[in-house]
Amino acid sequence: MLNNITIGQYFPANSVIHRADPRVKILLTVAVIVILFLASGFVALGICAAFCILLILLTKIPVKMYLKNLKAIWAVLLLTAALNVFYITGEGDPLFKWKFISIYTEGIERAVFIAVRIFLLIIISSALTYTTSPTELTDAIERLLSPLKLIGLGGAVHVFAMMMSIALRFIPTLIEETDKIMSAQKARGAEMDSGNLIKRIKAMLPIMIPLLFSSVRRAYDLAEAMECRCYNGGAGKTKMKQLHLSFRDFALVFGVIILLASVILLRIFPIVLF
Amino acid sequence: MDNIIELKKVVFDYTDENDLPVSVLDEISLSIERGSFTAVLGHNGSGKSTMAKLLNGLNKPSSGTVTVNGMDTADEKHEFEVRKTVGLVFQNPDNQIVASIVEEDVAFGPENLGVEPKEIRNRVDEALKSVGMYEYRTHAPFKLSGGQKQRIAIAGILAMQPECIVLDEPTAMLDPRGRSEVIETIQRLNREKGMTIVLITHYMDEAALADRVVVMDGGKVILDGTPMDVFGHVTELKSVGLDVPQPTELVTLLKADGVDIDTDVLDVDQCVEVLVKALHLEEK
Ligand SMILES: Nc1ncnc2c1ncn2[C@@H]1O[C@H](COP(=O)(O)OP(=O)(O)O)[C@@H](O)[C@H]1O
Ligand SMILES: [Mg+2]
């Protein structure tokens, strides 16, 4: 059951996007997220969707991996869509009226718009983590934050990046362990999938406590293993994989600039479909 | 004789909750010869892991000295040189892998040492090849088997180009197949690269592969010699909760019963051989 969680995972493959510079990927992901919020109207959103679809095809990762995330957030999507459908009032007559509920065309449009936008946000951020290994990701963050070294925060930046990469590294290990502990507790007759909320939370305790204990054990072991491999907090550390900007990075930046330009143009000169 | 590691009268204690010192190791003196393969046996709590961590300076002796290539491990200025020279591999493979990609994990040691990027690449490739995991270099370690993960942990140490590898029960959490993968790798490193190996284990068949077996009990070395010598001491080994390889035990018991038999036996083949010889003698 827990095996379905794919957020924050990395899928090795040999694609243009995998090989792109992680710094560029992070900055462009942030840029596309901003663009998604700038987009107004269905034409602009459609262009963003086309861009995202092209991008995920370029990653060579099966589309179903991206759709899996949809399963995880469908409740959020449904809730936001529903809120918009019921709360937005339009100018004309309502499409549907029953007691205090009235639904307008504008409400439906808005709901679809927001649902698509959230979905694209999820896709674009998954594309980043799917194609960038945690080490690359944190390495890039470390470098992007390197100006902070000038104000004496170099050590803090390194520690933050290291913590993130270890956290990401241990997500699958801890998920696997949680699964094991759950099976073990179920085998002892623990009921976890039934009862009211309080009962369920209580049922989580026999899982959380062993998990906490073993995590502390793991942290201790890992610290020793890191010491054995001469870790000393990042001073004088080199990197096997050097980061180089190449043609493909400029092509990606160019693509995002075009996207930004079209979204801004559409804000100034909107094309109304219906 | 050229020793890579020397322990002289090493005592290690820790303080318990009442601030009283509790002794774990009691005046251990031991030297590890360069290029040798030593196995350390002992039941749980006999101080094996504590000793392993003394060998690369992770633990500092309470009294006595540990030297690696002549460097005192208690001296902070040799800290990295000592850790680079004597690599330590632990029991749980999951808890010693730092990165999410095999090759990035193996690169961790040399990166910390500030090795040039190109040179790191060479070392990583070579280390992965020598443990037979080169094809998996871009995989995610958590999807691999225990034996494969443990070999990656060994590669991570190899990439620092150590002279000695100390392995603390590296096969304890593995299935039989993973065990033999790891043991074969260790033997190959010893034979082909002349790497000094200290293998802590509680499997007798693994200890039998070493040049030398050291048996610990209660923080002391109680037996030290070739596998043949050590496994001859059946009663001592039993008294500290250890077993002898079954073939060795069989011939020793026969000998004790007055059968004229050669007791220099470590595995089944040798056992069959001496039994056949003994039977021929009986007939005559
Ligand atoms: N820092 C410490 N704190 C508490 N107990 C310790 C400490 N170091 C060692 N010990 C104890 O010392 C004994 C020997 O441990 P260890 O070296 O792990 O043995 P082995 O590896 O042979 O099983 C154990 O009883 C352990 O609990
Ligand atoms: Mg131990």
mmCIF file of C-alpha atoms in Angstrom, chain A residues 7-199:
data_model
loop_
_atom_site.group_PDB
_atom_site.id
_atom_site.type_symbol
_atom_site.label_atom_id
_atom_site.label_comp_id
_atom_site.label_asym_id
_atom_site.label_seq_id
_atom_site.Cartn_x
_atom_site.Cartn_y
_atom_site.Cartn_z
ATOM 1 C CA ILE A 7 6.620 11.832 -4.633
ATOM 2 C CA GLY A 8 10.250 12.790 -4.200
ATOM 3 C CA GLN A 9 11.476 9.691 -5.996
ATOM 4 C CA TYR A 10 14.061 9.532 -8.712
ATOM 5 C CA PHE A 11 13.761 7.389 -11.841
ATOM 6 C CA PRO A 12 17.112 6.978 -13.550
ATOM 7 C CA ALA A 13 16.952 7.212 -17.373
ATOM 8 C CA ASN A 14 18.989 8.748 -20.115
ATOM 9 C CA SER A 15 16.946 11.705 -21.322
ATOM 10 C CA VAL A 16 17.681 15.317 -22.222
ATOM 11 C CA ILE A 17 15.902 16.400 -19.067
ATOM 12 C CA HIS A 18 17.871 13.959 -16.896
ATOM 13 C CA ARG A 19 21.107 15.315 -18.269
ATOM 14 C CA ALA A 20 20.178 18.967 -17.929
ATOM 15 C CA ASP A 21 21.943 20.976 -15.233
ATOM 16 C CA PRO A 22 20.065 20.527 -11.928
ATOM 17 C CA ARG A 23 20.492 24.220 -11.059
ATOM 18 C CA VAL A 24 18.776 25.174 -14.288
ATOM 19 C CA LYS A 25 16.049 22.608 -13.637
ATOM 20 C CA ILE A 26 15.318 23.976 -10.167
ATOM 21 C CA LEU A 27 15.178 27.597 -11.327
ATOM 22 C CA LEU A 28 13.028 26.722 -14.335
ATOM 23 C CA THR A 29 10.635 24.688 -12.202
ATOM 24 C CA VAL A 30 10.165 27.683 -9.932
ATOM 25 C CA ALA A 31 9.697 29.874 -13.026
ATOM 26 C CA VAL A 32 7.048 27.551 -14.506
ATOM 27 C CA ILE A 33 5.185 27.486 -11.178
ATOM 28 C CA VAL A 34 5.105 31.290 -11.211
ATOM 29 C CA ILE A 35 3.988 31.235 -14.854
ATOM 30 C CA LEU A 36 1.153 28.861 -13.957
ATOM 31 C CA PHE A 37 -0.086 31.419 -11.453
ATOM 32 C CA LEU A 38 0.272 34.233 -13.988
ATOM 33 C CA ALA A 39 -1.729 32.363 -16.618
ATOM 34 C CA SER A 40 -5.212 33.751 -17.016
ATOM 35 C CA GLY A 41 -7.744 32.280 -19.362
ATOM 36 C CA PHE A 42 -8.000 28.895 -20.960
ATOM 37 C CA VAL A 43 -5.761 29.697 -23.912
ATOM 38 C CA ALA A 44 -2.819 30.518 -21.641
ATOM 39 C CA LEU A 45 -3.524 27.464 -19.503
ATOM 40 C CA GLY A 46 -3.693 25.329 -22.635
ATOM 41 C CA ILE A 47 -0.277 26.572 -23.727
ATOM 42 C CA CYS A 48 1.108 25.746 -20.267
ATOM 43 C CA ALA A 49 -0.445 22.270 -20.442
ATOM 44 C CA ALA A 50 1.073 21.685 -23.874
ATOM 45 C CA PHE A 51 4.455 22.769 -22.510
ATOM 46 C CA CYS A 52 4.175 20.414 -19.512
ATOM 47 C CA ILE A 53 3.082 17.491 -21.689
ATOM 48 C CA LEU A 54 5.994 18.050 -24.063
ATOM 49 C CA LEU A 55 8.321 18.185 -21.094
ATOM 50 C CA ILE A 56 7.146 14.948 -19.495
ATOM 51 C CA LEU A 57 7.377 13.194 -22.857
ATOM 52 C CA LEU A 58 10.976 14.393 -23.059
ATOM 53 C CA THR A 59 11.771 12.837 -19.657
ATOM 54 C CA LYS A 60 11.219 9.322 -21.103
ATOM 55 C CA ILE A 61 9.495 8.341 -17.863
ATOM 56 C CA PRO A 62 6.183 6.473 -18.363
ATOM 57 C CA VAL A 63 3.249 8.890 -18.223
ATOM 58 C CA LYS A 64 1.532 6.590 -15.752
ATOM 59 C CA MET A 65 4.150 7.557 -13.143
ATOM 60 C CA TYR A 66 2.891 11.119 -13.377
ATOM 61 C CA LEU A 67 -0.740 10.046 -13.333
ATOM 62 C CA LYS A 68 -0.098 8.087 -10.120
ATOM 63 C CA ASN A 69 0.286 11.406 -8.355
ATOM 64 C CA LEU A 70 -3.180 12.334 -9.495
ATOM 65 C CA LYS A 71 -4.479 9.443 -7.413
ATOM 66 C CA ALA A 72 -2.742 10.810 -4.345
ATOM 67 C CA ILE A 73 -4.245 14.294 -4.676
ATOM 68 C CA TRP A 74 -7.659 13.622 -6.193
ATOM 69 C CA ALA A 75 -9.339 14.534 -2.894
ATOM 70 C CA VAL A 76 -7.654 17.940 -2.846
ATOM 71 C CA LEU A 77 -8.549 18.497 -6.500
ATOM 72 C CA LEU A 78 -12.171 17.561 -5.877
ATOM 73 C CA LEU A 79 -12.483 19.779 -2.822
ATOM 74 C CA THR A 80 -11.053 22.897 -4.476
ATOM 75 C CA ALA A 81 -13.148 22.278 -7.571
ATOM 76 C CA ALA A 82 -16.306 21.849 -5.482
ATOM 77 C CA LEU A 83 -15.644 24.997 -3.469
ATOM 78 C CA ASN A 84 -15.278 26.986 -6.675
ATOM 79 C CA VAL A 85 -18.391 25.522 -8.236
ATOM 80 C CA PHE A 86 -20.511 26.478 -5.236
ATOM 81 C CA TYR A 87 -19.008 29.801 -4.237
ATOM 82 C CA ILE A 88 -18.507 31.643 -7.484
ATOM 83 C CA THR A 89 -21.428 33.650 -8.670
ATOM 84 C CA GLY A 90 -21.701 34.773 -12.257
ATOM 85 C CA GLU A 91 -23.501 37.609 -14.025
ATOM 86 C CA GLY A 92 -26.158 35.751 -15.951
ATOM 87 C CA ASP A 93 -28.752 33.331 -14.657
ATOM 88 C CA PRO A 94 -27.529 30.342 -12.710
ATOM 89 C CA LEU A 95 -27.320 27.050 -14.605
ATOM 90 C CA PHE A 96 -28.792 25.178 -11.737
ATOM 91 C CA LYS A 97 -30.664 26.293 -8.647
ATOM 92 C CA TRP A 98 -31.848 24.269 -5.680
ATOM 93 C CA LYS A 99 -32.646 25.893 -2.344
ATOM 94 C CA PHE A 100 -29.561 27.912 -1.366
ATOM 95 C CA ILE A 101 -27.302 26.241 -3.960
ATOM 96 C CA SER A 102 -26.856 27.888 -7.295
ATOM 97 C CA ILE A 103 -24.283 27.012 -9.879
ATOM 98 C CA TYR A 104 -23.066 29.402 -12.550
ATOM 99 C CA THR A 105 -21.105 28.765 -15.751
ATOM 100 C CA GLU A 106 -18.329 30.927 -14.341
ATOM 101 C CA GLY A 107 -18.102 28.673 -11.307
ATOM 102 C CA ILE A 108 -17.650 25.564 -13.421
ATOM 103 C CA GLU A 109 -15.075 27.244 -15.621
ATOM 104 C CA ARG A 110 -13.167 28.433 -12.591
ATOM 105 C CA ALA A 111 -13.258 24.958 -11.012
ATOM 106 C CA VAL A 112 -11.901 23.274 -14.130
ATOM 107 C CA PHE A 113 -9.263 25.981 -14.475
ATOM 108 C CA ILE A 114 -8.006 25.551 -10.914
ATOM 109 C CA ALA A 115 -8.057 21.747 -11.071
ATOM 110 C CA VAL A 116 -5.958 21.778 -14.241
ATOM 111 C CA ARG A 117 -3.606 24.306 -12.710
ATOM 112 C CA ILE A 118 -3.020 22.187 -9.574
ATOM 113 C CA PHE A 119 -2.497 19.125 -11.723
ATOM 114 C CA LEU A 120 0.105 20.921 -13.836
ATOM 115 C CA LEU A 121 1.849 22.155 -10.686
ATOM 116 C CA ILE A 122 2.149 18.580 -9.456
ATOM 117 C CA ILE A 123 3.350 17.295 -12.830
ATOM 118 C CA ILE A 124 6.001 19.940 -13.238
ATOM 119 C CA SER A 125 7.406 19.478 -9.755
ATOM 120 C CA SER A 126 7.394 15.680 -10.130
ATOM 121 C CA ALA A 127 9.261 16.071 -13.417
ATOM 122 C CA LEU A 128 12.012 17.791 -11.414
ATOM 123 C CA THR A 129 12.352 15.135 -8.697
ATOM 124 C CA TYR A 130 11.830 12.205 -11.101
ATOM 125 C CA THR A 131 14.707 13.295 -13.311
ATOM 126 C CA THR A 132 17.134 14.654 -10.713
ATOM 127 C CA SER A 133 18.811 12.421 -8.130
ATOM 128 C CA PRO A 134 18.614 13.699 -4.544
ATOM 129 C CA THR A 135 22.365 14.213 -4.542
ATOM 130 C CA GLU A 136 22.183 16.355 -7.682
ATOM 131 C CA LEU A 137 19.186 18.198 -6.299
ATOM 132 C CA THR A 138 20.792 19.078 -3.004
ATOM 133 C CA ASP A 139 24.103 19.776 -4.644
ATOM 134 C CA ALA A 140 22.362 22.261 -6.913
ATOM 135 C CA ILE A 141 20.523 23.855 -3.999
ATOM 136 C CA GLU A 142 23.812 24.149 -2.163
ATOM 137 C CA ARG A 143 25.338 25.933 -5.121
ATOM 138 C CA LEU A 144 22.346 28.156 -5.720
ATOM 139 C CA LEU A 145 22.504 29.205 -2.078
ATOM 140 C CA SER A 146 26.260 29.692 -2.198
ATOM 141 C CA PRO A 147 25.988 33.509 -2.168
ATOM 142 C CA LEU A 148 25.011 33.032 1.503
ATOM 143 C CA LYS A 149 28.628 32.031 2.113
ATOM 144 C CA LEU A 150 29.506 35.689 1.711
ATOM 145 C CA ILE A 151 27.598 36.454 4.897
ATOM 146 C CA GLY A 152 29.221 33.551 6.743
ATOM 147 C CA LEU A 153 26.462 30.965 6.312
ATOM 148 C CA GLY A 154 28.522 28.513 4.215
ATOM 149 C CA GLY A 155 28.512 25.788 6.874
ATOM 150 C CA ALA A 156 24.777 26.115 7.426
ATOM 151 C CA VAL A 157 24.106 25.813 3.682
ATOM 152 C CA HIS A 158 26.152 22.628 3.448
ATOM 153 C CA VAL A 159 24.504 21.068 6.507
ATOM 154 C CA PHE A 160 21.051 21.935 5.181
ATOM 155 C CA ALA A 161 21.829 20.356 1.795
ATOM 156 C CA MET A 162 23.317 17.237 3.418
ATOM 157 C CA MET A 163 20.286 16.825 5.677
ATOM 158 C CA MET A 164 17.950 17.078 2.726
ATOM 159 C CA SER A 165 19.808 14.523 0.668
ATOM 160 C CA ILE A 166 19.931 12.054 3.570
ATOM 161 C CA ALA A 167 16.237 12.578 4.265
ATOM 162 C CA LEU A 168 15.409 11.840 0.630
ATOM 163 C CA ARG A 169 17.758 8.845 0.632
ATOM 164 C CA PHE A 170 15.969 7.330 3.653
ATOM 165 C CA ILE A 171 12.378 7.852 2.477
ATOM 166 C CA PRO A 172 12.178 4.480 0.658
ATOM 167 C CA THR A 173 14.013 2.698 3.483
ATOM 168 C CA LEU A 174 11.611 4.038 6.089
ATOM 169 C CA ILE A 175 8.569 3.287 3.933
ATOM 170 C CA GLU A 176 9.771 -0.293 3.586
ATOM 171 C CA GLU A 177 10.306 -0.521 7.314
ATOM 172 C CA THR A 178 6.877 0.926 8.122
ATOM 173 C CA ASP A 179 5.344 -1.698 5.861
ATOM 174 C CA LYS A 180 7.238 -4.440 7.690
ATOM 175 C CA ILE A 181 6.244 -3.190 11.135
ATOM 176 C CA MET A 182 2.614 -2.878 10.020
ATOM 177 C CA SER A 183 2.582 -6.457 8.782
ATOM 178 C CA ALA A 184 4.191 -7.590 12.012
ATOM 179 C CA GLN A 185 1.579 -5.782 14.106
ATOM 180 C CA LYS A 186 -1.246 -7.074 11.935
ATOM 181 C CA ALA A 187 0.102 -10.601 12.367
ATOM 182 C CA ARG A 188 -0.247 -10.008 16.108
ATOM 183 C CA GLY A 189 -3.883 -9.075 15.593
ATOM 184 C CA ALA A 190 -3.651 -5.273 15.513
ATOM 185 C CA GLU A 191 -6.530 -3.653 13.624
ATOM 186 C CA MET A 192 -5.479 -0.634 11.676
ATOM 187 C CA ASP A 193 -8.006 -0.148 8.941
ATOM 188 C CA SER A 194 -11.158 -0.003 11.021
ATOM 189 C CA GLY A 195 -12.719 1.966 13.841
ATOM 190 C CA ASN A 196 -13.119 5.685 14.378
ATOM 191 C CA LEU A 197 -10.400 8.281 14.084
ATOM 192 C CA ILE A 198 -9.225 8.043 17.714
ATOM 193 C CA LYS A 199 -9.005 4.265 17.440
#
